[in-house]
Coordinates of C-alpha atoms and ligand atoms in Angstrom, one line a residue:
M18 CA 17.7 26.5 104.4
T19 CA 16.9 23.2 104.3
P20 CA 19.2 20.3 104.2
E21 CA 17.6 19.3 101.0
E22 CA 18.3 22.4 99.3
F23 CA 21.3 22.3 101.1
R24 CA 22.1 19.0 99.2
T25 CA 21.4 20.4 95.6
H26 CA 23.2 23.9 96.6
A27 CA 26.3 21.5 97.3
H28 CA 26.2 19.0 94.7
R29 CA 26.4 22.2 92.1
L30 CA 29.0 23.9 93.8
V31 CA 31.3 20.4 94.2
D32 CA 30.8 20.6 90.0
W33 CA 31.5 23.9 89.9
M34 CA 35.1 23.5 91.6
A35 CA 35.6 20.3 89.2
D36 CA 35.5 22.2 86.7
Y37 CA 37.8 25.1 88.1
L38 CA 40.1 23.5 89.2
G39 CA 40.4 21.5 85.1
N40 CA 40.0 25.1 84.0
I41 CA 42.0 27.4 86.2
G42 CA 44.4 28.4 83.5
S43 CA 41.8 29.7 81.3
Y44 CA 41.0 32.4 82.9
P45 CA 44.1 35.7 83.3
V46 CA 46.4 34.3 86.0
K47 CA 45.2 38.1 87.5
P48 CA 42.5 40.1 86.6
G49 CA 43.1 43.4 84.4
I50 CA 40.7 45.9 87.0
K51 CA 41.0 48.6 89.0
P52 CA 40.8 49.6 91.9
G53 CA 37.1 50.0 93.3
D54 CA 35.3 48.3 89.8
I55 CA 33.9 45.5 92.8
K56 CA 33.3 47.3 95.2
K57 CA 31.0 49.5 93.1
Q58 CA 28.7 46.8 92.3
L59 CA 28.1 45.5 95.7
P60 CA 24.8 47.3 97.2
L61 CA 25.5 50.0 99.4
Q62 CA 23.4 48.4 102.2
A63 CA 23.1 44.8 103.5
P64 CA 19.6 42.9 102.0
E65 CA 16.9 43.9 105.4
G66 CA 15.7 39.9 103.2
G67 CA 17.2 36.9 102.3
E68 CA 17.9 36.5 98.8
S69 CA 17.6 33.6 97.1
F70 CA 21.1 30.7 96.9
E71 CA 20.2 31.4 92.5
A72 CA 20.8 35.3 93.2
I73 CA 24.1 34.6 95.0
F74 CA 25.8 31.9 92.6
S75 CA 24.9 34.1 90.2
D76 CA 27.2 36.8 91.6
F77 CA 29.6 35.3 93.0
N78 CA 30.5 34.1 90.1
N79 CA 30.1 37.6 87.6
I80 CA 31.2 40.4 91.0
I81 CA 33.7 38.2 92.6
L82 CA 35.0 35.7 90.3
P83 CA 36.3 38.4 87.7
G84 CA 37.8 39.9 90.6
M85 CA 40.1 37.3 91.6
T86 CA 43.9 36.4 90.8
H87 CA 44.1 32.6 90.6
W88 CA 46.8 32.0 92.8
Q89 CA 46.1 28.0 91.7
H90 CA 46.6 28.7 87.4
P91 CA 49.0 26.5 86.4
Q92 CA 51.3 30.1 84.8
F93 CA 51.0 31.2 88.6
Y94 CA 55.0 32.2 89.8
A95 CA 55.0 34.8 91.9
Y96 CA 55.5 35.4 95.8
F97 CA 55.4 31.8 97.1
P98 CA 52.6 29.2 95.9
S99 CA 49.4 28.8 98.1
G100 CA 49.4 25.0 99.0
S101 CA 46.0 24.1 97.5
S102 CA 44.8 20.0 96.9
E103 CA 41.6 18.0 96.1
P104 CA 42.1 16.4 99.4
S105 CA 43.0 19.0 101.2
I106 CA 39.5 21.2 100.1
L107 CA 37.9 17.6 100.5
G108 CA 39.2 17.9 104.0
E109 CA 38.0 21.8 104.5
M110 CA 34.8 20.9 103.5
L111 CA 34.4 18.7 106.6
A112 CA 35.9 21.1 108.9
T113 CA 34.2 23.7 108.3
T114 CA 30.7 21.1 107.9
L115 CA 32.0 19.9 111.8
G116 CA 32.2 23.9 112.6
A117 CA 33.9 23.1 115.6
Q118 CA 36.5 24.9 117.8
C119 CA 39.0 23.4 119.2
M120 CA 40.6 24.9 121.6
I121 CA 41.2 22.4 124.7
W122 CA 40.2 18.8 124.2
L123 CA 37.4 18.7 125.7
T124 CA 35.5 21.1 123.1
S125 CA 37.1 18.0 120.6
P126 CA 39.2 15.3 121.9
S127 CA 39.3 13.9 118.0
A128 CA 41.0 17.7 116.5
E129 CA 43.2 17.7 119.4
E130 CA 45.3 14.0 119.4
L131 CA 44.7 14.4 114.7
E132 CA 46.8 17.6 115.7
E133 CA 49.4 15.4 118.3
R134 CA 49.4 12.7 115.0
M135 CA 50.1 15.1 112.9
M136 CA 52.3 17.1 114.0
E137 CA 54.8 13.7 115.3
W138 CA 54.3 12.6 111.2
L139 CA 54.9 16.0 110.2
R140 CA 58.3 16.4 112.5
D141 CA 59.7 12.9 112.0
A142 CA 59.2 13.7 108.3
I143 CA 61.0 16.2 108.0
G144 CA 63.7 15.1 110.4
L145 CA 63.6 17.3 114.0
P146 CA 64.2 15.2 117.0
K147 CA 61.5 13.8 118.4
T148 CA 62.1 14.6 121.5
F149 CA 60.1 18.8 119.1
T150 CA 56.6 19.0 120.5
G151 CA 54.3 20.9 117.7
V152 CA 50.7 22.5 117.3
I153 CA 49.7 24.1 114.5
Q154 CA 49.0 28.1 114.6
D155 CA 47.1 29.9 111.5
S156 CA 50.4 31.3 109.7
S157 CA 55.0 32.1 110.0
S158 CA 53.8 35.9 111.1
S159 CA 51.9 34.4 113.9
A160 CA 54.5 31.8 114.9
T161 CA 57.4 34.1 115.1
L162 CA 56.2 36.3 117.4
V163 CA 54.9 33.2 119.7
A164 CA 57.9 32.2 119.7
L165 CA 59.8 36.3 119.9
L166 CA 56.9 36.3 123.7
S167 CA 58.5 32.8 124.3
A168 CA 61.9 33.1 124.6
R169 CA 61.1 37.2 126.0
E170 CA 59.4 35.1 129.4
W171 CA 62.7 32.2 128.9
K172 CA 65.1 35.0 130.0
S173 CA 63.1 36.9 132.4
G174 CA 61.6 34.2 133.9
Y175 CA 58.4 34.9 133.2
A176 CA 58.8 38.0 135.3
I177 CA 57.6 39.8 132.2
N178 CA 53.9 38.3 131.2
Q179 CA 53.8 39.8 135.2
S180 CA 54.7 42.9 135.7
G181 CA 55.9 44.5 132.3
F182 CA 58.4 45.6 130.9
T183 CA 60.3 47.7 134.0
G184 CA 63.0 48.9 132.1
K185 CA 65.8 47.1 133.7
E186 CA 66.5 44.6 130.2
K187 CA 67.0 45.9 126.6
F188 CA 66.4 42.7 124.4
R189 CA 68.4 42.0 121.2
V190 CA 66.7 40.0 118.5
Y191 CA 69.4 39.3 115.5
T192 CA 68.1 37.6 111.8
S193 CA 70.1 39.2 109.1
T194 CA 69.0 41.2 106.4
Q195 CA 67.5 38.9 104.1
A196 CA 64.3 37.7 106.5
H197 CA 60.9 38.4 106.4
S198 CA 59.3 41.8 107.0
S199 CA 57.1 39.5 109.7
V200 CA 60.9 39.0 111.9
D201 CA 60.1 43.1 111.8
K202 CA 56.5 43.8 112.8
D203 CA 56.7 40.3 115.5
V204 CA 59.3 42.3 116.6
R205 CA 57.1 45.8 117.5
I206 CA 54.2 44.1 118.2
A207 CA 56.5 41.2 121.5
G208 CA 58.2 44.9 122.6
F209 CA 61.2 44.9 122.2
G210 CA 61.1 48.2 119.9
I211 CA 62.5 47.6 116.3
D212 CA 65.5 49.9 117.3
N213 CA 66.8 46.1 119.1
L214 CA 65.6 44.0 115.6
V215 CA 69.8 43.7 114.5
K216 CA 70.2 43.0 111.1
I217 CA 73.4 40.6 110.3
G218 CA 75.0 41.2 107.0
T219 CA 75.3 38.2 104.9
D220 CA 77.1 36.4 102.3
K221 CA 77.4 37.4 99.1
N222 CA 75.2 33.9 98.5
Y223 CA 71.6 36.1 101.1
A224 CA 72.9 33.6 103.9
M225 CA 74.0 35.0 107.4
N226 CA 76.9 35.9 108.3
P227 CA 78.1 34.1 111.6
A228 CA 81.3 36.2 112.8
E229 CA 79.3 39.7 112.1
L230 CA 76.3 38.2 114.3
E231 CA 78.6 36.5 116.9
A232 CA 80.6 40.0 116.4
A233 CA 77.2 41.3 118.1
I234 CA 76.0 39.9 120.6
I235 CA 79.1 40.5 122.2
R236 CA 79.1 43.8 121.2
D237 CA 75.7 44.5 122.8
R238 CA 76.6 42.7 125.4
E239 CA 79.8 45.1 126.7
N240 CA 76.8 47.9 125.8
G241 CA 74.4 47.1 128.3
F242 CA 71.6 45.1 126.3
T243 CA 70.8 41.1 127.0
P244 CA 70.8 40.0 123.3
L245 CA 67.5 37.3 123.6
C246 CA 66.6 35.0 120.6
V247 CA 67.9 34.8 117.2
V248 CA 65.6 34.2 113.4
S249 CA 67.2 32.1 111.0
T250 CA 66.0 32.0 107.4
I251 CA 65.8 27.9 105.8
G252 CA 65.4 29.5 102.5
T253 CA 64.6 33.3 102.6
T254 CA 61.9 34.7 100.4
S255 CA 63.8 37.0 97.8
S256 CA 66.0 33.4 96.4
T257 CA 65.9 31.0 99.0
A258 CA 69.4 32.1 101.0
I259 CA 69.7 29.4 103.3
D260 CA 71.7 30.6 107.2
P261 CA 74.0 28.7 107.5
I262 CA 72.0 26.4 111.1
A263 CA 74.8 24.4 112.3
A264 CA 77.0 27.3 113.6
I265 CA 74.0 29.8 114.4
S266 CA 73.3 27.2 117.0
D267 CA 76.8 26.7 118.4
I268 CA 76.6 31.1 118.8
C269 CA 72.9 30.7 120.9
T270 CA 74.3 28.1 122.8
K271 CA 77.7 29.3 124.4
H272 CA 75.9 32.6 124.6
G273 CA 72.7 31.4 126.0
L274 CA 70.6 32.9 123.9
W275 CA 67.0 31.5 121.7
H276 CA 67.1 30.2 118.7
H277 CA 64.1 30.3 115.9
I278 CA 64.4 29.0 112.8
D279 CA 62.2 30.7 110.6
A280 CA 61.9 28.0 107.4
S281 CA 57.9 28.7 105.7
Y282 CA 59.2 28.2 102.7
A283 CA 62.1 25.5 102.4
G284 CA 61.0 23.0 105.8
S285 CA 59.0 21.4 102.7
A286 CA 62.1 20.5 101.5
L287 CA 63.6 19.1 104.2
I288 CA 61.3 15.4 104.0
L289 CA 64.2 14.9 100.7
P290 CA 66.6 13.0 102.3
E291 CA 68.9 14.8 100.1
M292 CA 68.5 18.2 100.6
R293 CA 68.7 17.8 104.4
W294 CA 72.0 19.4 104.7
M295 CA 69.7 22.8 105.2
S296 CA 68.9 22.1 108.4
E297 CA 71.5 20.7 109.8
G298 CA 72.1 21.8 113.2
A299 CA 68.0 22.4 113.9
E300 CA 68.2 19.5 116.9
R301 CA 69.7 22.4 118.5
C302 CA 67.2 25.0 118.1
D303 CA 64.5 26.5 120.5
S304 CA 61.7 26.3 118.2
F305 CA 61.1 25.9 114.2
V306 CA 58.2 26.9 111.6
F307 CA 57.4 25.6 107.9
N308 CA 54.2 26.3 105.8
P309 CA 52.2 23.5 104.3
H310 CA 50.3 26.1 103.2
K311 CA 53.3 27.1 101.6
W312 CA 54.4 24.1 99.8
M313 CA 53.0 21.2 101.4
F314 CA 49.5 20.7 99.5
T315 CA 48.1 21.7 102.0
N316 CA 45.1 25.1 101.9
F317 CA 45.7 28.7 104.2
D318 CA 46.5 28.2 107.1
C319 CA 47.8 25.8 108.5
S320 CA 51.9 26.4 109.9
A321 CA 53.8 23.9 111.5
Y322 CA 55.3 25.6 114.7
F323 CA 58.0 22.8 116.6
V324 CA 59.1 23.7 119.9
R325 CA 62.2 21.8 122.2
D326 CA 60.4 22.2 125.7
K327 CA 57.1 22.7 124.9
Q328 CA 56.8 24.2 128.9
A329 CA 58.7 27.4 127.9
L330 CA 55.7 27.7 125.5
V331 CA 52.4 27.0 127.3
N332 CA 53.7 28.7 130.6
T333 CA 54.2 31.7 128.2
F334 CA 50.7 30.9 127.2
S335 CA 48.6 29.3 129.1
I336 CA 45.7 31.0 131.1
M337 CA 43.1 29.1 132.7
P338 CA 39.9 31.5 133.7
E339 CA 37.8 28.7 135.9
Y340 CA 35.1 28.3 132.7
L341 CA 38.1 26.5 130.7
K342 CA 38.8 24.1 133.5
T343 CA 38.6 20.3 132.9
P344 CA 39.9 17.4 134.3
E345 CA 41.9 16.2 131.7
D346 CA 43.9 19.3 132.4
R347 CA 46.6 16.7 133.5
L348 CA 46.5 14.8 131.2
V349 CA 46.4 17.0 127.2
N350 CA 47.0 18.9 125.3
N351 CA 45.2 22.5 125.1
Y352 CA 45.5 24.0 122.1
R353 CA 44.3 27.3 123.4
D354 CA 47.6 27.5 125.2
W355 CA 50.0 27.2 123.2
G356 CA 49.7 30.5 121.0
V357 CA 47.5 33.4 121.2
P358 CA 43.7 32.6 119.7
L359 CA 41.2 30.7 122.5
G360 CA 39.0 30.0 119.3
R361 CA 40.8 27.3 116.8
R362 CA 40.0 25.8 113.4
F363 CA 40.2 22.5 112.4
R364 CA 43.5 22.0 110.7
A365 CA 44.6 18.9 111.1
L366 CA 41.8 16.8 109.2
K367 CA 42.6 18.6 105.6
L368 CA 46.3 18.0 107.0
W369 CA 46.1 13.6 107.6
F370 CA 43.8 14.0 104.3
V371 CA 46.7 15.8 102.2
V372 CA 49.6 13.2 103.5
R373 CA 47.4 10.0 103.3
S374 CA 46.5 11.0 100.0
Y375 CA 50.1 11.2 98.3
G376 CA 51.8 9.5 100.9
V377 CA 55.0 10.5 102.1
E378 CA 56.5 9.1 99.0
G379 CA 54.3 11.0 96.8
M380 CA 55.1 14.4 98.1
R381 CA 59.0 14.1 97.6
Q382 CA 58.5 12.2 94.9
R383 CA 56.4 15.9 93.6
L384 CA 58.6 18.0 95.1
R385 CA 61.7 16.5 93.7
D386 CA 59.8 17.1 90.7
H387 CA 59.3 21.3 91.4
I388 CA 63.1 21.7 92.1
A389 CA 64.2 19.9 88.5
Y390 CA 61.8 22.3 87.0
G391 CA 63.1 25.0 88.8
Q392 CA 67.2 23.6 87.8
W393 CA 65.8 23.8 83.9
V394 CA 64.8 26.9 83.6
K395 CA 68.5 28.6 85.8
E396 CA 69.9 26.4 82.4
Q397 CA 67.7 28.5 80.5
V398 CA 68.8 31.1 82.6
E399 CA 71.8 30.9 81.5
S400 CA 71.8 29.6 78.1
T401 CA 70.2 32.9 76.9
P402 CA 72.0 36.1 76.0
G403 CA 70.4 39.0 76.8
L404 CA 69.4 37.4 80.8
E405 CA 71.6 37.0 84.3
L406 CA 71.2 35.1 86.9
M407 CA 70.4 37.3 90.0
A408 CA 71.1 34.0 92.8
P409 CA 71.8 30.8 93.6
V410 CA 68.8 28.1 92.7
P411 CA 68.9 25.3 96.4
L412 CA 65.2 24.6 95.3
N413 CA 62.6 25.7 92.1
L414 CA 62.9 29.6 93.0
V415 CA 65.0 31.4 89.6
C416 CA 65.5 34.8 90.4
F417 CA 67.1 36.5 86.8
R418 CA 66.7 39.2 85.5
L419 CA 67.3 41.5 81.6
H420 CA 70.8 42.2 81.7
P421 CA 71.1 43.3 77.2
E422 CA 75.0 43.9 75.9
G423 CA 76.4 46.7 76.0
V424 CA 74.0 48.0 78.9
N425 CA 75.5 48.5 82.5
D426 CA 74.3 51.6 83.9
E427 CA 71.9 49.7 87.2
A428 CA 69.1 52.7 86.8
R429 CA 68.7 51.8 83.5
L430 CA 69.0 48.2 83.8
D431 CA 65.7 48.5 87.1
E432 CA 64.0 50.1 84.8
I433 CA 65.0 47.1 81.8
N434 CA 63.2 44.6 83.8
S435 CA 60.1 46.4 86.5
S436 CA 58.2 47.5 82.4
F437 CA 59.2 43.8 81.4
I438 CA 57.5 42.0 84.4
Q439 CA 54.9 44.6 83.9
T440 CA 54.5 44.1 80.4
L441 CA 54.2 39.9 80.8
N442 CA 51.6 40.9 84.0
S443 CA 49.8 42.5 82.0
S444 CA 49.3 39.5 79.2
G445 CA 46.5 37.6 82.1
K446 CA 48.6 35.2 80.1
I447 CA 51.6 34.6 83.0
L448 CA 51.9 35.8 86.9
L449 CA 55.3 36.8 88.7
T450 CA 56.7 38.8 91.5
Q451 CA 59.7 41.0 91.5
T452 CA 62.7 41.7 94.8
R453 CA 65.7 43.7 94.9
L454 CA 68.8 41.7 96.0
D455 CA 71.6 44.0 96.4
N456 CA 69.4 46.9 95.7
K457 CA 69.6 45.3 91.9
F458 CA 65.7 44.7 90.2
V459 CA 65.1 41.2 90.2
I460 CA 62.4 38.7 88.5
R461 CA 61.5 35.6 90.9
F462 CA 60.1 32.7 89.1
V463 CA 58.6 29.5 91.2
A464 CA 58.2 27.1 90.4
G465 CA 55.7 25.2 93.1
Q466 CA 52.6 25.3 91.5
T467 CA 50.9 21.6 93.6
H468 CA 49.8 20.7 89.3
A469 CA 52.9 22.2 87.8
T470 CA 54.4 20.3 85.5
L471 CA 57.0 20.1 82.7
E472 CA 55.1 21.2 80.0
T473 CA 53.1 24.0 81.7
I474 CA 57.0 24.9 83.4
K475 CA 57.8 24.9 79.3
K476 CA 55.1 27.4 78.7
G477 CA 55.4 29.8 81.3
W478 CA 59.2 29.9 80.0
A479 CA 58.4 30.3 76.3
L480 CA 55.8 33.6 77.3
I481 CA 58.9 35.6 78.9
Q482 CA 61.0 34.1 76.1
A483 CA 58.9 35.4 73.5
S484 CA 58.4 39.3 75.3
A485 CA 61.8 39.9 77.0
P486 CA 63.3 42.3 74.3
H487 CA 66.9 41.8 73.9
S488 CA 67.0 37.3 74.9
R489 CA 66.8 36.1 71.8
Ligands
PLP761 C1 55.6 33.5 103.9 C2 56.7 33.5 104.2 C3 56.6 34.4 105.8 C4 55.3 34.7 106.2 O1 54.1 34.2 106.1 P1 52.9 33.5 106.6 O2 52.3 32.1 107.1 O3 52.2 34.3 105.2 O4 53.1 34.7 107.9 C5 57.4 34.2 106.9 N1 58.7 33.7 106.5 C6 59.1 33.4 104.8 C7 60.7 33.1 104.9 C8 58.7 33.5 103.7 O5 58.7 33.4 103.2

């Protein structure tokens, strides 16, 4: 492709992108296709000769697009939203055009220094103390792994990096029964063994019970285990429950455990002064992660990971082969030493575009709107006979279910709700996902799309009402 051809095609794609963003609402949220439908349209072998842009773009439109779930669709209320915004997309376009590897300062001083500044902006915006240092990770799952490995090395005096597990220490990690599955995965990868992940029970609001946590730590120590780390959650995935951070920080300090806070989704809301109660006590944690790529208008991937002691992190991950040594090593952050991968994308650029385009106050306004929409939906649930609210709504995730009068068999209620959500989702007009709370099938509605308005939310709610067999 010549530079002039690139210019022509790129202009065409930008027109396509603007049209797409303007018309997403006209696509089915979720494609109505079967497994294998897309793959069978793709040739068995790679082409030997190059093909025209025309042919590729036409297949994108005819084969790929019909198989997409449209995460930015206004009627997408599933999972947690995947952050996106026009400024973020533009930043990504530039980052991918620069095509830089941002692993050490010398491989792109601007990328390294912008990342430092962006992490300072976010740290200050969410109210973490200035003693915290940040780095962008690809995902919360990776950030939590990095936290567990740092805790392991900090506790063992960096001995396990050196000699491997020798059986001297039997580490225990604690999290609540409502924690994200990435904690289970990371505990396995970090070599602790899933039997050493202790799941602590929760209260009626699905928040971790700190008395039970402390009792488990004491019992484990008496039984010869080494209590290592607590992973607490601000905003659980099932219901945005908020663990009592201050009480957990106290317990970690008292018993010498690492405290990692997973605020993947709800952490964005800490830019709101009225939501800071959620993170009270977080200033004493050891590490903290939240995802601008969920609820801060920034495209995947962008996880903001903060640590209180930067040295524990760098000592765990630092590798210094000759070919990576530079004269500036002592003066700068070399982010390859702050996580698992060596190569790193220039992710700070899109974040810079987002924060400057919205301004912190602009982002606050959007998040406040989203929370108000969530509260509106909660009120609809509460005032509609035949619907039941299944968890508190501190933010903008509403957990509810159909509960027709007179039906009290739990298995029957599960069936009613599971077939209800399937009916809604197969319409292609709306997408919701489910979870289980107290072993009951629950429907989740997340009002956090970048361009959500009260109108789009009301439209989604009308679809739900119209399909609910017993709620009118
Ligand atoms: C989404 C989520 C995760 C996983 O985030 P990734 O960035 O996709 O790894 C972890 N914890 C919580 C609480 C989440 O909601």
